[in-house]
Amino acid sequence: MDIFWRLILAHLIADFTLQTDAVNRMKRKGVLGMLVHVVTHVFVSALLIYQDLFRPWFSVWGFELHGWQALGLMSVVHFLVDETRVYLIKELKYRDNTFNFLADQFAHFYFIFLFSPVDVFKNPLLIQEKWVIIAACLVLVSHVATILIYFIEKDLNEMQFPSFDQKYFMIMERIVMWAFFFAGGYWWIPFLLLWALQILYIRKKRIIDVSNVNFFISVSSAVLFGLVSRYAYYGHL
């Protein structure tokens, strides 16, 4: 079960944190860029599950599949899924929108589940490693939220990808709000509310352009993944 969640974490890191704007442009231009992206996935995944790479994961029609073989299959499928998305957007002129983005991520998660040693009838899909939960929440509240906000704003208001300053300013804001949830007790809640309000003040002063969508999703994601991380860390809310 831990292997599956570690692979999910590896996917989040490689597909969001390590997929810079330059890498994203490269993979949409040609196969070489896509290979760089997929190799990054392989490297991060192997790093997180290195102890299980040469162990048998499961059997299919009498054939025993080891970790490195399953990782190889996942890499091939990841390449095909991403190439399909690029083809649909570039050649068939499908809109690169929120639905497209979510469908792409669903496909990746599905194939990670398919090739992972998971038996849902014997073991529930529960995460037993605290650090995996917290690390995944950090990626979700920072880089994943950035991309989700971009696609929603693009669909609603045809907005462009945020500038460097806006992107990393809001990432920092979300991480600070998320980090409040690791404090003991509940004394920090008023300070969390004040921190959220200062984003509105910054918007009013036009220091950084923050839309209503950006503000709502930023605060909501920080609270949601903050609660998940707090429960993982303390065992209670």
Tab-separated table of C-alpha atoms in Angstrom:
chain	number	residue	atom	x	y	z
A	1	MET	CA	0.000	0.000	0.000
A	2	ASP	CA	2.880	2.342	0.826
A	3	ILE	CA	4.287	1.815	-2.672
A	4	PHE	CA	1.114	3.165	-4.286
A	5	TRP	CA	1.084	6.347	-2.209
A	6	ARG	CA	4.811	6.894	-2.713
A	7	LEU	CA	4.248	6.634	-6.454
A	8	ILE	CA	1.430	9.179	-6.177
A	9	LEU	CA	3.816	11.519	-4.341
A	10	ALA	CA	6.484	10.929	-7.007
A	11	HIS	CA	3.947	11.765	-9.702
A	12	LEU	CA	2.951	15.014	-7.986
A	13	ILE	CA	6.584	16.072	-7.582
A	14	ALA	CA	7.593	15.214	-11.159
A	15	ASP	CA	4.406	16.416	-12.860
A	16	PHE	CA	4.124	19.709	-10.977
A	17	THR	CA	7.073	20.779	-8.821
A	18	LEU	CA	9.758	19.656	-11.290
A	19	GLN	CA	7.783	20.379	-14.450
A	20	THR	CA	8.925	23.945	-14.975
A	21	ASP	CA	7.542	26.209	-17.686
A	22	ALA	CA	10.593	25.335	-19.808
A	23	VAL	CA	9.997	21.579	-19.459
A	24	ASN	CA	6.306	22.030	-20.262
A	25	ARG	CA	7.173	23.908	-23.458
A	26	MET	CA	9.776	21.292	-24.405
A	27	LYS	CA	7.412	18.355	-24.059
A	28	ARG	CA	4.810	20.080	-26.224
A	29	LYS	CA	7.349	20.791	-28.957
A	30	GLY	CA	8.653	17.281	-29.529
A	31	VAL	CA	9.435	13.772	-28.346
A	32	LEU	CA	12.773	14.748	-26.787
A	33	GLY	CA	11.087	17.119	-24.367
A	34	MET	CA	8.516	14.461	-23.497
A	35	LEU	CA	11.301	11.953	-22.822
A	36	VAL	CA	12.983	14.417	-20.449
A	37	HIS	CA	9.675	14.741	-18.596
A	38	VAL	CA	9.132	10.973	-18.387
A	39	VAL	CA	12.729	10.284	-17.300
A	40	THR	CA	12.180	12.784	-14.479
A	41	HIS	CA	9.180	10.713	-13.388
A	42	VAL	CA	11.239	7.517	-13.491
A	43	PHE	CA	14.050	9.067	-11.453
A	44	VAL	CA	11.783	10.483	-8.718
A	45	SER	CA	9.705	7.285	-8.542
A	46	ALA	CA	12.803	5.068	-8.332
A	47	LEU	CA	14.209	7.302	-5.605
A	48	LEU	CA	11.074	6.930	-3.472
A	49	ILE	CA	10.581	3.176	-3.961
A	50	TYR	CA	14.183	1.999	-4.438
A	51	GLN	CA	13.827	-0.642	-1.696
A	52	ASP	CA	10.999	-2.302	-3.617
A	53	LEU	CA	12.284	-2.013	-7.192
A	54	PHE	CA	13.568	-5.580	-7.386
A	55	ARG	CA	10.851	-7.235	-5.338
A	56	PRO	CA	7.903	-9.027	-6.965
A	57	TRP	CA	4.781	-6.847	-6.853
A	58	PHE	CA	2.107	-9.132	-8.269
A	59	SER	CA	1.517	-11.910	-10.787
A	60	VAL	CA	-0.357	-11.671	-14.086
A	61	TRP	CA	-1.253	-14.938	-15.847
A	62	GLY	CA	1.530	-16.696	-13.980
A	63	PHE	CA	4.114	-14.023	-14.818
A	64	GLU	CA	5.682	-12.356	-11.795
A	65	LEU	CA	5.999	-8.603	-12.225
A	66	HIS	CA	8.806	-6.909	-10.293
A	67	GLY	CA	8.945	-3.286	-9.254
A	68	TRP	CA	11.324	-2.108	-11.970
A	69	GLN	CA	9.157	-3.779	-14.629
A	70	ALA	CA	5.991	-2.143	-13.294
A	71	LEU	CA	7.779	1.213	-13.198
A	72	GLY	CA	8.845	0.683	-16.811
A	73	LEU	CA	5.253	-0.008	-17.845
A	74	MET	CA	4.016	3.058	-15.963
A	75	SER	CA	6.620	5.173	-17.736
A	76	VAL	CA	5.529	3.956	-21.169
A	77	VAL	CA	1.880	4.610	-20.324
A	78	HIS	CA	2.723	8.048	-18.923
A	79	PHE	CA	4.482	8.890	-22.182
A	80	LEU	CA	1.470	7.735	-24.215
A	81	VAL	CA	-1.054	9.618	-22.053
A	82	ASP	CA	0.888	12.879	-22.269
A	83	GLU	CA	1.575	12.472	-25.990
A	84	THR	CA	-2.141	11.859	-26.554
A	85	ARG	CA	-2.987	15.065	-24.708
A	86	VAL	CA	-0.458	17.053	-26.753
A	87	TYR	CA	-1.809	15.537	-29.984
A	88	LEU	CA	-5.408	16.379	-29.065
A	89	ILE	CA	-4.465	19.978	-28.300
A	90	LYS	CA	-2.045	20.655	-31.159
A	91	GLU	CA	-3.455	18.574	-34.001
A	92	LEU	CA	-7.160	18.172	-33.225
A	93	LYS	CA	-7.451	21.627	-31.635
A	94	TYR	CA	-9.047	20.397	-28.401
A	95	ARG	CA	-9.183	23.110	-25.757
A	96	ASP	CA	-6.498	22.867	-23.115
A	97	ASN	CA	-8.944	23.504	-20.301
A	98	THR	CA	-9.767	22.406	-16.765
A	99	PHE	CA	-11.555	19.246	-17.901
A	100	ASN	CA	-8.606	18.296	-20.105
A	101	PHE	CA	-6.216	18.846	-17.203
A	102	LEU	CA	-8.304	16.821	-14.725
A	103	ALA	CA	-8.869	13.997	-17.225
A	104	ASP	CA	-5.111	13.801	-17.801
A	105	GLN	CA	-4.423	13.566	-14.068
A	106	PHE	CA	-7.168	10.978	-13.578
A	107	ALA	CA	-5.582	8.806	-16.280
A	108	HIS	CA	-2.172	9.025	-14.589
A	109	PHE	CA	-3.594	8.140	-11.165
A	110	TYR	CA	-5.576	5.252	-12.636
A	111	PHE	CA	-2.533	3.660	-14.272
A	112	ILE	CA	-0.431	4.144	-11.137
A	113	PHE	CA	-3.149	2.266	-9.258
A	114	LEU	CA	-3.311	-0.404	-11.989
A	115	PHE	CA	0.418	-1.185	-11.886
A	116	SER	CA	0.897	-0.871	-8.114
A	117	PRO	CA	0.785	-3.821	-5.689
A	118	VAL	CA	-2.603	-2.890	-4.241
A	119	ASP	CA	-5.170	-5.364	-2.961
A	120	VAL	CA	-8.224	-3.336	-1.964
A	121	PHE	CA	-9.933	-6.447	-0.604
A	122	LYS	CA	-7.158	-7.114	1.924
A	123	ASN	CA	-5.861	-3.619	2.614
A	124	PRO	CA	-7.837	-0.366	2.576
A	125	LEU	CA	-6.422	2.562	0.625
A	126	LEU	CA	-5.053	4.170	3.779
A	127	ILE	CA	-1.733	5.986	3.973
A	128	GLN	CA	0.422	4.713	6.821
A	129	GLU	CA	3.445	6.973	6.332
A	130	LYS	CA	2.913	10.459	7.776
A	131	TRP	CA	5.693	12.086	5.779
A	132	VAL	CA	4.136	10.947	2.494
A	133	ILE	CA	0.822	12.607	3.401
A	134	ILE	CA	2.481	15.839	4.481
A	135	ALA	CA	4.799	15.996	1.459
A	136	ALA	CA	1.910	15.305	-0.923
A	137	CYS	CA	-0.191	18.018	0.736
A	138	LEU	CA	2.688	20.479	0.383
A	139	VAL	CA	2.916	19.826	-3.366
A	140	LEU	CA	-0.867	19.999	-3.716
A	141	VAL	CA	-1.186	23.303	-1.875
A	142	SER	CA	1.722	24.882	-3.731
A	143	HIS	CA	2.238	23.811	-7.345
A	144	VAL	CA	-0.889	21.742	-8.042
A	145	ALA	CA	-3.136	24.540	-6.771
A	146	THR	CA	-1.274	26.989	-9.026
A	147	ILE	CA	-2.061	24.962	-12.144
A	148	LEU	CA	-5.676	24.324	-11.123
A	149	ILE	CA	-6.234	28.042	-10.488
A	150	TYR	CA	-4.697	28.855	-13.863
A	151	PHE	CA	-7.004	26.517	-15.781
A	152	ILE	CA	-10.149	27.658	-13.961
A	153	GLU	CA	-9.279	31.328	-14.513
A	154	LYS	CA	-8.447	30.577	-18.128
A	155	ASP	CA	-11.859	28.952	-18.650
A	156	LEU	CA	-13.802	31.662	-16.818
A	157	ASN	CA	-11.942	34.821	-17.776
A	158	GLU	CA	-9.451	33.776	-20.484
A	159	MET	CA	-6.590	34.816	-18.211
A	160	GLN	CA	-2.956	34.095	-19.025
A	161	PHE	CA	-0.575	32.048	-16.892
A	162	PRO	CA	0.445	34.121	-13.852
A	163	SER	CA	3.680	36.074	-13.916
A	164	PHE	CA	6.693	34.796	-11.979
A	165	ASP	CA	6.062	37.235	-9.117
A	166	GLN	CA	2.355	36.462	-8.830
A	167	LYS	CA	2.862	32.708	-9.111
A	168	TYR	CA	5.447	32.415	-6.340
A	169	PHE	CA	3.875	35.081	-4.149
A	170	MET	CA	0.620	33.106	-4.013
A	171	ILE	CA	2.501	29.830	-3.530
A	172	MET	CA	4.198	31.387	-0.507
A	173	GLU	CA	0.862	32.690	0.804
A	174	ARG	CA	-0.743	29.243	0.569
A	175	ILE	CA	2.229	27.512	2.194
A	176	VAL	CA	2.185	29.944	5.129
A	177	MET	CA	-1.554	29.352	5.682
A	178	TRP	CA	-1.006	25.588	5.373
A	179	ALA	CA	1.879	25.706	7.873
A	180	PHE	CA	-0.355	27.252	10.572
A	181	PHE	CA	-2.084	23.881	10.921
A	182	PHE	CA	1.062	22.294	12.394
A	183	ALA	CA	0.947	24.551	15.459
A	184	GLY	CA	-0.239	22.948	18.683
A	185	GLY	CA	-3.590	23.862	20.191
A	186	TYR	CA	-5.882	26.320	18.445
A	187	TRP	CA	-4.416	29.708	19.385
A	188	TRP	CA	-3.214	30.177	15.810
A	189	ILE	CA	-6.676	30.289	14.165
A	190	PRO	CA	-7.126	34.103	14.500
A	191	PHE	CA	-3.653	34.598	12.981
A	192	LEU	CA	-4.613	32.325	10.086
A	193	LEU	CA	-7.702	34.461	9.461
A	194	LEU	CA	-5.602	37.631	9.611
A	195	TRP	CA	-3.150	36.152	7.133
A	196	ALA	CA	-5.990	35.397	4.722
A	197	LEU	CA	-7.312	38.944	5.146
A	198	GLN	CA	-3.925	40.465	4.360
A	199	ILE	CA	-4.171	38.888	0.891
A	200	LEU	CA	-7.322	40.951	0.347
A	201	TYR	CA	-5.472	44.041	1.573
A	202	ILE	CA	-2.622	43.366	-0.858
A	203	ARG	CA	-5.157	42.973	-3.651
A	204	LYS	CA	-6.868	46.238	-2.712
A	205	LYS	CA	-3.523	48.048	-2.739
A	206	ARG	CA	-2.831	46.457	-6.150
A	207	ILE	CA	0.541	45.167	-4.997
A	208	ILE	CA	-0.265	41.804	-6.588
A	209	ASP	CA	-3.218	41.071	-8.860
A	210	VAL	CA	-5.273	38.418	-7.045
A	211	SER	CA	-8.618	37.422	-8.544
A	212	ASN	CA	-11.603	36.183	-6.535
A	213	VAL	CA	-11.037	32.679	-7.940
A	214	ASN	CA	-7.387	32.763	-6.930
A	215	PHE	CA	-8.218	33.975	-3.418
A	216	PHE	CA	-11.002	31.440	-2.858
A	217	ILE	CA	-9.067	28.411	-4.134
A	218	SER	CA	-5.871	29.493	-2.374
A	219	VAL	CA	-7.566	29.798	1.019
A	220	SER	CA	-9.719	26.690	0.503
A	221	SER	CA	-6.802	24.499	-0.585
A	222	ALA	CA	-4.620	25.736	2.286
A	223	VAL	CA	-7.376	24.901	4.788
A	224	LEU	CA	-8.260	21.539	3.213
A	225	PHE	CA	-4.708	20.229	2.959
A	226	GLY	CA	-3.824	21.884	6.245
A	227	LEU	CA	-6.523	19.846	7.984
A	228	VAL	CA	-5.334	16.650	6.281
A	229	SER	CA	-1.721	17.357	7.264
A	230	ARG	CA	-2.696	18.237	10.844
A	231	TYR	CA	-4.617	14.980	11.218
A	232	ALA	CA	-1.681	13.028	9.801
A	233	TYR	CA	0.779	14.774	12.131
A	234	TYR	CA	-1.197	14.737	15.386
A	235	GLY	CA	-3.686	11.923	14.781
A	236	HIS	CA	-6.559	14.333	15.442
A	237	LEU	CA	-7.760	17.779	14.404
